[in-house]
Rosetta silent file (secondary structure, phi, psi, omega in degrees, C-alpha in Angstrom):
SEQUENCE: MLVQLSDPHIVAPGRRLLDRVDTPSLLAQAVTSVAALQPQPAAVVLTGDLVDRGTAEEYDHLRSLLAPLPGPVWLMPGNHDDAAVMREVFADHDELQPVGGDPALAGHVLWVRQTAGLRVVALDTVVPRASHGQLCPARLGWLARTLADEPDTPTVLAMHHPPFTTGIGHMDAIGLRAGVPELAALLQRHPQVERVICGHLHRPITRRFGGTLAMTVPSTAHQIVLDLAPDAPPAWRLEPPGYAVHAWLDGALVSHVVALGDHGPVGLY
SCORE:     score description
SCORE:     0.000 S_00000001
   1 L     0.000  148.822 -166.093  -15.366  124.473   45.906 S_00000001
   2 E  -128.028  124.607 -175.080  -14.809  121.040   44.629 S_00000001
   3 E  -107.498  132.294 -177.645  -16.501  119.730   41.105 S_00000001
   4 E  -113.430  113.552  166.655  -17.171  116.031   40.934 S_00000001
   5 E   -88.598  111.833  172.594  -17.303  114.525   37.487 S_00000001
   6 E  -112.462  154.355  161.820  -18.177  110.547   37.164 S_00000001
   7 L    48.117   29.287 -172.477  -18.361  107.959   34.801 S_00000001
   8 L   -53.922  -35.983  169.967  -17.861  109.790   31.590 S_00000001
   9 L    67.048   58.435  178.557  -16.870  106.140   29.685 S_00000001
  10 E   -59.192  111.335 -163.723  -14.655  107.977   27.051 S_00000001
  11 L  -118.154  154.208 -172.894  -14.306  105.711   23.840 S_00000001
  12 L   -52.132  141.766 -173.075  -11.604  106.131   21.009 S_00000001
  13 L   -46.816  149.624 -174.903  -12.164  109.207   18.640 S_00000001
  14 L    94.311  -24.741 -161.186  -14.823  108.211   16.156 S_00000001
  15 L  -112.325  165.070 -167.596  -16.650  105.774   18.131 S_00000001
  16 L  -134.849  137.975  177.815  -19.892  106.041   19.867 S_00000001
  17 E   -81.487  140.995 -179.988  -20.286  103.870   23.393 S_00000001
  18 L    67.396   19.491  177.980  -22.925  101.116   22.603 S_00000001
  19 L    64.023    3.863 -175.973  -22.850  102.391   18.901 S_00000001
  20 L  -111.852  -61.300  173.796  -25.075  104.956   20.614 S_00000001
  21 E   -77.079  137.203  160.125  -23.868  107.448   23.064 S_00000001
  22 L  -111.535   95.033 -165.798  -21.511  109.936   22.344 S_00000001
  23 H   -53.479  -55.761  178.833  -19.553  109.990   25.259 S_00000001
  24 H   -66.044  -19.651 -178.163  -16.729  112.616   24.374 S_00000001
  25 H  -103.700  -14.761  158.283  -18.969  115.300   23.374 S_00000001
  26 H   -51.339  -81.030 -179.662  -21.191  114.778   26.451 S_00000001
  27 H   -20.584  -64.664 -163.835  -18.074  114.893   28.438 S_00000001
  28 H   -83.665    1.285  162.714  -17.168  118.061   26.674 S_00000001
  29 H   -62.999  -65.064  169.177  -20.378  119.625   27.057 S_00000001
  30 H   -35.802  -39.688 -156.388  -19.574  119.076   31.105 S_00000001
  31 H   -80.774  -60.928 -161.893  -16.110  120.415   30.740 S_00000001
  32 H   -44.849  -62.936 -175.476  -17.650  123.689   28.981 S_00000001
  33 H   -55.540  -33.222 -163.588  -20.329  124.238   32.025 S_00000001
  34 H   -75.508  -30.377  173.163  -17.912  123.531   34.986 S_00000001
  35 H   -47.608  -50.402 -151.077  -15.466  126.069   33.156 S_00000001
  36 H   -89.290   -9.202  163.711  -18.343  128.581   33.026 S_00000001
  37 L   -62.377  114.082  159.275  -18.896  128.316   37.082 S_00000001
  38 L   -96.984  121.557    5.288  -18.700  131.293   39.366 S_00000001
  39 L   -75.626  154.790  161.968  -16.561  131.265   41.152 S_00000001
  40 L   -44.584  130.745  171.269  -14.173  128.816   39.356 S_00000001
  41 L   -43.229  135.842  175.531  -13.569  125.351   41.006 S_00000001
  42 L   -72.880  -33.726 -168.496  -10.774  125.121   43.303 S_00000001
  43 E  -167.481  131.970 -167.533  -10.625  121.560   41.908 S_00000001
  44 E  -110.342  105.068  175.890  -11.918  118.958   39.720 S_00000001
  45 E   -93.476  156.944  177.735  -12.421  115.159   40.757 S_00000001
  46 E  -117.610  106.907 -171.753  -12.992  112.501   38.357 S_00000001
  47 E   -91.191   38.738  162.656  -14.726  109.262   40.767 S_00000001
  48 L    81.624  158.679 -171.164  -14.049  106.518   37.856 S_00000001
  49 L    66.932   59.658  166.018  -14.987  104.747   34.618 S_00000001
  50 L   -47.221  -52.465 -175.320  -12.821  107.522   33.027 S_00000001
  51 E  -140.352  179.358 -172.401  -13.002  105.502   29.792 S_00000001
  52 L   -97.898  -23.633 -174.125  -14.905  102.376   28.750 S_00000001
  53 L  -127.226   13.089  179.594  -12.155   99.733   27.689 S_00000001
  54 L    56.538   34.614  168.355   -9.010  101.225   29.687 S_00000001
  55 L   -93.216 -178.474 -171.625   -6.855  101.389   26.492 S_00000001
  56 H  -104.924  -10.448  146.344   -4.566  104.313   26.159 S_00000001
  57 H   -14.705  -93.352 -179.015   -6.216  105.331   22.990 S_00000001
  58 H   -36.064  -49.459 -179.297   -9.231  106.211   24.968 S_00000001
  59 H   -64.673  -59.124  178.232   -6.928  107.896   27.805 S_00000001
  60 H   -38.800  -48.010 -148.268   -5.277  110.136   25.200 S_00000001
  61 H   -81.476  -47.200  174.785   -8.615  111.166   24.077 S_00000001
  62 H   -54.969  -26.413 -161.123   -9.901  111.670   27.742 S_00000001
  63 H   -74.002  -74.095 -171.140   -6.437  113.915   28.292 S_00000001
  64 H   -60.837   -9.660  179.258   -7.636  116.354   25.529 S_00000001
  65 H   -88.733  -31.800  170.838  -11.257  116.602   26.333 S_00000001
  66 H   -55.844  -45.435 -172.562  -10.222  117.421   30.013 S_00000001
  67 L   -40.601  -35.883 -166.599   -7.517  120.043   29.292 S_00000001
  68 L   -59.913  -36.313 -160.349  -10.074  123.080   29.133 S_00000001
  69 L   -59.366  152.175 -166.057  -10.887  122.632   33.005 S_00000001
  70 L   -88.021  139.802  154.607   -9.658  125.354   35.187 S_00000001
  71 L    95.128 -157.183 -170.951   -7.415  124.303   38.450 S_00000001
  72 L   -77.930  154.060  174.500   -6.011  120.794   39.267 S_00000001
  73 E  -126.012  126.278 -158.142   -8.009  117.645   37.805 S_00000001
  74 E  -113.413  127.119 -170.962   -7.616  114.840   40.488 S_00000001
  75 E  -116.879  137.922  170.387   -8.327  111.151   38.586 S_00000001
  76 E  -141.665  149.403  169.308   -9.287  107.798   40.400 S_00000001
  77 L  -116.827  175.818  179.848  -10.617  104.746   38.457 S_00000001
  78 L  -115.368 -170.131 -176.031  -13.346  102.501   38.397 S_00000001
  79 L   -51.927  -35.301 -178.516  -14.188   99.060   37.095 S_00000001
  80 L   -78.557  -10.069 -160.462  -13.764  100.234   33.428 S_00000001
  81 L  -116.589  174.198 -168.316  -10.539  101.605   33.722 S_00000001
  82 L  -139.422  123.079 -156.568   -7.099  100.031   33.995 S_00000001
  83 H   -85.812  -33.835  176.606   -4.708  102.033   36.421 S_00000001
  84 H   -53.988  -30.592  171.168   -1.492  100.952   35.083 S_00000001
  85 H   -91.134   -7.457  156.857   -2.434  102.661   31.626 S_00000001
  86 H   -55.194  -67.764 -172.089   -3.884  105.604   33.461 S_00000001
  87 H   -51.414  -33.834  172.362   -0.446  106.037   34.925 S_00000001
  88 H   -65.018  -35.628  179.960    1.336  105.841   31.676 S_00000001
  89 H   -79.623  -46.668 -177.738   -0.852  108.306   30.004 S_00000001
  90 L   -92.669   43.871  160.792   -1.387  110.684   32.654 S_00000001
  91 L   -19.535  -47.238 -168.190    2.169  110.424   33.708 S_00000001
  92 L   -88.409    5.247 -176.165    2.319  114.104   35.066 S_00000001
  93 L  -104.355  114.593 -167.627   -0.570  113.506   37.586 S_00000001
  94 H   -64.159  -49.110 -162.286    1.326  112.952   41.027 S_00000001
  95 H   -70.245    3.717  176.056   -1.782  111.518   42.647 S_00000001
  96 H  -101.709   11.512  171.651   -1.785  108.426   40.373 S_00000001
  97 L   -86.945  144.598  173.267    1.566  107.026   41.562 S_00000001
  98 L   -43.993  121.528  173.710    1.778  104.239   43.502 S_00000001
  99 L   -60.563  133.405 -167.379    1.716  104.460   47.528 S_00000001
 100 L   -73.008  178.098  155.838    5.077  103.584   48.777 S_00000001
 101 L   109.269  -95.714  164.578    5.513  101.289   51.737 S_00000001
 102 L   -85.004  118.889 -163.395    3.161   98.232   51.416 S_00000001
 103 H   -89.333    4.660  149.985    3.122   96.388   48.738 S_00000001
 104 H   -41.961  -36.132 -162.182   -0.450   95.288   49.139 S_00000001
 105 H   -99.353    1.381 -157.331   -1.317   98.771   47.982 S_00000001
 106 L   -85.066    6.936  142.949    1.021   99.162   45.027 S_00000001
 107 L   -88.218   16.679  163.940   -1.496   98.195   42.566 S_00000001
 108 L  -130.901  145.901 -176.765   -4.087  101.054   43.608 S_00000001
 109 L   -67.854   72.455 -175.997   -4.903  104.289   43.281 S_00000001
 110 L  -105.531  103.391  175.261   -4.798  105.843   46.761 S_00000001
 111 L  -140.486  178.371  178.227   -4.209  109.715   47.269 S_00000001
 112 E  -126.677  145.406  166.718   -4.939  112.742   49.526 S_00000001
 113 E  -155.662  156.941  174.916   -4.975  116.641   48.274 S_00000001
 114 E   -95.725  141.163  170.596   -6.197  119.835   50.038 S_00000001
 115 E  -167.168  154.253  157.408   -8.382  122.301   48.358 S_00000001
 116 L    66.725   12.471 -153.120  -10.839  124.791   49.224 S_00000001
 117 L    84.575  -20.751 -171.868  -10.971  124.035   53.187 S_00000001
 118 E  -109.321  137.005  167.007  -11.433  120.455   52.312 S_00000001
 119 E  -108.528  120.813 -166.542   -9.159  117.638   52.566 S_00000001
 120 E  -106.406  107.612 -175.775   -9.984  115.227   49.718 S_00000001
 121 E  -104.720  131.307 -176.011   -9.221  111.415   50.076 S_00000001
 122 E  -100.429  122.162 -179.015   -9.465  108.820   47.157 S_00000001
 123 L  -128.945  129.911 -178.054  -10.001  105.286   48.179 S_00000001
 124 L   -78.355  115.419  154.478   -9.675  102.449   45.116 S_00000001
 125 L  -104.098   28.906 -171.437  -12.350  100.154   45.448 S_00000001
 126 E   -86.591  122.535  163.518  -11.683   98.632   41.848 S_00000001
 127 L  -121.435  126.575 -167.364  -10.935   94.751   41.681 S_00000001
 128 L   -35.676  129.238  170.224   -8.906   94.076   38.588 S_00000001
 129 L    65.113   19.201 -179.105  -10.983   92.439   35.460 S_00000001
 130 L  -143.918  155.319  172.949  -14.008   92.478   37.620 S_00000001
 131 L  -100.977  -10.007  161.303  -16.959   94.852   37.978 S_00000001
 132 L   -74.625  177.282  173.401  -17.705   94.563   41.556 S_00000001
 133 E  -129.256  177.809 -171.692  -15.694   96.180   44.006 S_00000001
 134 L  -156.511  153.020  150.346  -14.207   95.326   47.079 S_00000001
 135 L  -100.070  122.189  174.933  -12.052   96.871   50.297 S_00000001
 136 L   -73.286  176.482  173.963   -9.047   94.796   51.326 S_00000001
 137 H   -67.498  -58.775 -161.293   -7.745   94.909   55.019 S_00000001
 138 H   -58.531  -30.186  173.597   -4.733   96.640   53.360 S_00000001
 139 H   -75.571  -47.310 -171.398   -6.968   99.782   51.757 S_00000001
 140 H   -73.140  -28.555  164.800   -9.075  100.035   54.971 S_00000001
 141 H   -81.812  -31.934  144.363   -5.863  100.274   56.837 S_00000001
 142 H   -12.537  -91.699  158.829   -4.645  102.613   54.625 S_00000001
 143 H   -53.014  -43.933 -179.296   -7.741  104.978   55.157 S_00000001
 144 H   -51.934  -53.563 -172.253   -7.687  104.301   59.022 S_00000001
 145 H   -57.887  -51.233 -168.777   -3.610  106.012   58.883 S_00000001
 146 H   -63.850  -37.845 -173.553   -4.956  108.619   56.515 S_00000001
 147 H   -76.111  -50.647 -162.428   -8.035  109.837   58.479 S_00000001
 148 H   -63.822  -33.351 -166.978   -6.074  109.656   61.940 S_00000001
 149 L   -57.693  -33.293 -169.766   -3.427  112.013   60.376 S_00000001
 150 L  -146.774   75.792 -161.069   -5.842  114.857   60.273 S_00000001
 151 L   -79.227  -27.284  178.184   -8.812  114.070   62.738 S_00000001
 152 L   -80.702   -5.822 -177.839   -9.884  117.971   62.662 S_00000001
 153 L   -82.711  137.557  171.044  -10.041  118.754   58.687 S_00000001
 154 L   -59.230  129.685 -158.246  -13.170  118.630   57.177 S_00000001
 155 E  -137.370  131.906  165.536  -12.645  115.568   54.662 S_00000001
 156 E  -107.379  145.144 -178.266  -14.581  114.144   51.609 S_00000001
 157 E  -119.519  128.606 -166.016  -13.677  110.672   50.860 S_00000001
 158 E  -104.352  134.594 -176.652  -14.112  109.827   47.024 S_00000001
 159 L  -146.300  150.816  142.781  -14.642  106.287   45.979 S_00000001
 160 L   -68.361  -57.791  172.511  -16.298  104.663   42.847 S_00000001
 161 L   -67.716  128.314  163.100  -18.463  101.716   44.065 S_00000001
 162 L   -69.484  154.532 -174.545  -20.879  103.253   46.718 S_00000001
 163 L   -92.808   59.491 -172.660  -20.732  101.352   50.033 S_00000001
 164 L   168.052  144.380 -166.931  -24.676  100.770   49.907 S_00000001
 165 L   -74.477  126.377  171.700  -27.464   99.032   48.460 S_00000001
 166 L  -105.586  -12.073 -161.337  -29.584  101.179   46.123 S_00000001
 167 L    75.199   -7.410  155.212  -32.400   98.748   44.964 S_00000001
 168 L   -82.846   85.475 -158.863  -31.262   98.612   41.438 S_00000001
 169 H   -45.063  -75.620 -166.293  -30.870   94.740   41.572 S_00000001
 170 H   -46.362  -45.168 -147.780  -28.374   94.667   38.417 S_00000001
 171 H  -110.119  -37.179  157.965  -26.159   97.633   39.769 S_00000001
 172 H   -31.530  -42.896  177.576  -26.419   96.312   43.345 S_00000001
 173 L   -77.778    2.545 -179.407  -24.980   92.824   42.029 S_00000001
 174 L  -138.875   38.822 -179.835  -22.025   94.601   40.804 S_00000001
 175 L   -95.814 -168.222  167.153  -21.678   97.076   44.207 S_00000001
 176 E   -52.458   82.303 -161.248  -19.408   96.800   47.066 S_00000001
 177 L   -72.813  -37.256 -177.371  -18.854   93.295   47.971 S_00000001
 178 L  -135.100  152.788 -168.447  -16.448   93.443   50.879 S_00000001
 179 L    70.804   12.576  159.904  -15.509   96.026   53.648 S_00000001
 180 H   -46.330  -71.632  170.304  -18.640   97.539   54.036 S_00000001
 181 H   -23.828  -60.360 -172.011  -18.877   96.938   57.937 S_00000001
 182 H   -56.189  -48.885  177.987  -15.192   97.925   58.235 S_00000001
 183 H   -66.786  -51.389  168.574  -15.882  101.152   56.395 S_00000001
 184 H   -51.952  -46.432  163.250  -18.723  102.059   58.313 S_00000001
 185 H   -81.409   11.435 -174.866  -17.510  101.555   61.648 S_00000001
 186 H   -86.646  -59.467 -175.369  -13.900  103.241   60.298 S_00000001
 187 H   -32.897  -57.342  163.233  -16.461  106.076   59.413 S_00000001
 188 L   -52.098  -30.678  176.349  -18.139  106.396   62.799 S_00000001
 189 L   -94.010   11.321 -172.693  -14.716  106.937   64.518 S_00000001
 190 L  -148.020   81.885  169.714  -14.016  109.982   62.117 S_00000001
 191 L   -71.008    3.868 -171.883  -17.038  112.523   62.184 S_00000001
 192 L   -83.408   -9.895  173.375  -14.587  114.826   60.215 S_00000001
 193 E   -99.339  117.728 -174.284  -15.651  113.164   57.029 S_00000001
 194 E   -77.405  -26.844  173.920  -18.321  115.208   55.924 S_00000001
 195 E  -155.228  154.208  179.543  -19.360  113.528   52.757 S_00000001
 196 E  -129.631   97.174  157.027  -18.511  109.977   50.747 S_00000001
 197 E   -83.786  101.898 -179.188  -18.818  110.776   47.063 S_00000001
 198 L   -90.951  179.103  169.808  -19.168  107.973   44.627 S_00000001
 199 L  -131.685 -126.960  173.962  -19.666  107.208   41.128 S_00000001
 200 L    41.515  -12.080 -172.692  -20.791  103.690   39.147 S_00000001
 201 L  -101.902   -7.676  177.481  -24.518  103.918   39.736 S_00000001
 202 L    59.757   29.180  158.165  -25.207  106.939   36.843 S_00000001
 203 L  -138.762  166.738  166.352  -27.777  108.545   39.167 S_00000001
 204 L   -97.439  140.466 -161.354  -27.880  110.753   41.737 S_00000001
 205 E  -143.982  134.441 -178.378  -28.508  108.657   44.933 S_00000001
 206 E  -132.671  138.168 -176.536  -28.234  109.739   48.903 S_00000001
 207 E  -152.487  115.555  177.491  -27.986  107.612   52.027 S_00000001
 208 E   -62.757  127.226 -167.846  -26.638  108.025   55.609 S_00000001
 209 E  -139.076  138.828 -174.107  -23.611  105.680   55.897 S_00000001
 210 L    25.215   37.890 -179.080  -21.201  105.378   58.780 S_00000001
 211 L    55.044   42.081  174.956  -22.666  108.711   60.451 S_00000001
 212 E  -140.482 -178.779  140.975  -21.893  110.588   57.519 S_00000001
 213 E   -75.752  128.774  151.914  -23.802  111.103   53.965 S_00000001
 214 E  -127.496  161.782 -156.699  -23.117  109.329   51.098 S_00000001
 215 E  -145.026  156.461  167.351  -23.778  109.935   47.859 S_00000001
 216 E  -119.961 -173.453  165.121  -23.565  108.943   44.271 S_00000001
 217 L  -142.409 -174.911 -151.338  -24.019  111.309   41.087 S_00000001
 218 L   -87.566  151.723  167.206  -25.359  111.452   37.507 S_00000001
 219 E   -81.362  158.442  153.889  -22.627  110.229   34.550 S_00000001
 220 L   -63.714   -5.399  172.262  -21.620  112.754   32.008 S_00000001
 221 L  -140.021  -83.290  166.077  -23.149  110.661   29.865 S_00000001
 222 L   -96.521  150.181 -165.503  -25.856  108.102   30.179 S_00000001
 223 E  -101.635  157.378  175.422  -27.897  107.396   32.958 S_00000001
 224 E  -101.479  144.739  168.099  -29.180  103.727   34.503 S_00000001
 225 L   -47.140  137.002  162.926  -32.767  103.389   34.601 S_00000001
 226 L   -71.086   93.302 -178.774  -34.630  104.027   37.843 S_00000001
 227 L  -134.459  121.484 -177.799  -36.378  100.693   38.163 S_00000001
 228 L  -100.636  -18.099 -175.593  -36.805   99.293   41.743 S_00000001
 229 L   -44.436  106.997 -166.379  -38.486   96.192   40.790 S_00000001
 230 L   -65.546    6.275  145.389  -36.467   93.052   41.877 S_00000001
 231 L  -104.277   19.813  177.105  -36.152   91.551   38.440 S_00000001
 232 L   -55.439  144.226  163.605  -35.879   94.622   36.545 S_00000001
 233 L   -84.917  141.204  176.806  -33.384   94.180   33.809 S_00000001
 234 L   -47.907  113.808 -168.631  -30.318   96.204   33.096 S_00000001
 235 L  -125.579  155.397  144.167  -31.480   99.406   31.146 S_00000001
 236 E  -153.993  162.849  163.749  -30.216  102.645   30.625 S_00000001
 237 E  -161.253 -177.497 -157.797  -31.038  105.962   28.761 S_00000001
 238 L   -96.839   59.571  169.983  -30.230  109.095   27.842 S_00000001
 239 L   -58.969  171.877 -166.631  -31.872  110.840   30.815 S_00000001
 240 L   -80.152  130.452  170.657  -29.981  114.599   31.357 S_00000001
 241 L   -74.111 -177.372  167.728  -26.312  113.966   32.328 S_00000001
 242 E   172.956 -156.355 -161.329  -24.706  115.914   34.930 S_00000001
 243 E  -167.571  168.482 -155.191  -22.302  116.420   37.751 S_00000001
 244 E  -143.479  142.556  173.420  -22.041  117.639   41.354 S_00000001
 245 E  -119.685  129.505  149.113  -20.624  120.589   43.042 S_00000001
 246 E   -77.980   76.577 -148.678  -19.235  120.763   46.669 S_00000001
 247 E  -133.065  136.561  177.797  -18.850  123.675   48.414 S_00000001
 248 E   -63.785  102.891 -162.953  -17.829  124.765   51.990 S_00000001
 249 E  -132.572  127.647  171.321  -20.194  127.066   53.071 S_00000001
 250 L    49.657   59.378  176.667  -20.549  128.534   56.498 S_00000001
 251 L    79.462    2.391  177.569  -19.039  125.417   58.357 S_00000001
 252 E  -134.601  166.926  164.279  -20.715  122.647   56.472 S_00000001
 253 E  -104.993  121.525 -164.994  -20.499  120.819   53.013 S_00000001
 254 E  -100.673  132.653  158.465  -23.289  121.785   50.827 S_00000001
 255 E  -107.793  150.834  170.115  -23.816  119.365   47.484 S_00000001
 256 E  -131.482  139.519 -176.039  -25.172  120.436   44.651 S_00000001
 257 E  -113.117  133.201  166.486  -26.254  118.082   41.301 S_00000001
 258 E   -98.647  137.098 -176.697  -26.029  119.686   38.294 S_00000001
 259 E  -115.695  142.271 -174.707  -27.918  118.863   35.150 S_00000001
 260 L   -99.642  165.845  177.340  -26.401  119.631   31.847 S_00000001
 261 L   121.091  134.225  155.330  -28.359  120.355   28.521 S_00000001
 262 L   -33.918  116.453 -169.508  -30.116  123.235   27.172 S_00000001
 263 L  -138.777   21.267  151.085  -33.073  123.852   29.432 S_00000001
 264 L   106.805 -151.899 -168.538  -34.015  127.545   27.749 S_00000001
 265 L  -101.190  164.990  169.444  -32.733  130.895   28.951 S_00000001
 266 L   -62.455  135.138 -176.042  -32.481  132.166   32.700 S_00000001
 267 L  -121.174  141.277  172.994  -35.736  133.876   33.859 S_00000001
 268 L  -108.565  166.289 -173.218  -35.485  136.091   36.721 S_00000001
 269 L  -100.788    0.000    0.000  -37.967  136.647   39.232 S_00000001
């Protein structure tokens, strides 16, 4: 069982995001929920925007908040993150180490891990100091080689920016701007990719892409308002935060979205 947390936007101790959202307390709530799951997850992946401003103080705060999680915790950056600072604060996280060989990949966070019958591949979509994402030929080439290495192993591809438009105009404007057709064609050649899991959108959204299913998950903090009007303004609200659980069951990947918060006692039928 793989748990996906996304977009916690952790701020420095004593601060609130946008002066309103207590993102550290909300992430702590998510961590408590994940720690109580049965069975325990084999691993937890965070699909970007781990902190809000990319500072060492924020990453130190994040590290303390994640400490109670069971099992390995794997990190990848979003557009609010600074990969170099992440590597300094999380120096013991091997998945953050630069990929050797191609100098064009040195600044990107790209990794492969195995867990619970799945191969998890992290593909960095970040453009430094920009909100939108892209996939350059070097990153797409790395992914092609990585997928070709194990064509028969069920695989989850983790990205920050989703590779599809959602109808939420202000978020689509800062979506994945380059490499989308190439990624779709690559995934068509690799049916072992069971799911593309993404963050960035702060909402649960699902679409077929490249012959597989691509999805985004809720933020552990605030959510983007669902408004599909072409001229809808950028807006957020404190809808219930959440996370996703991806379980390999009976030869297929099943994904659950978990809503956080107190929703009353469990009732038995």
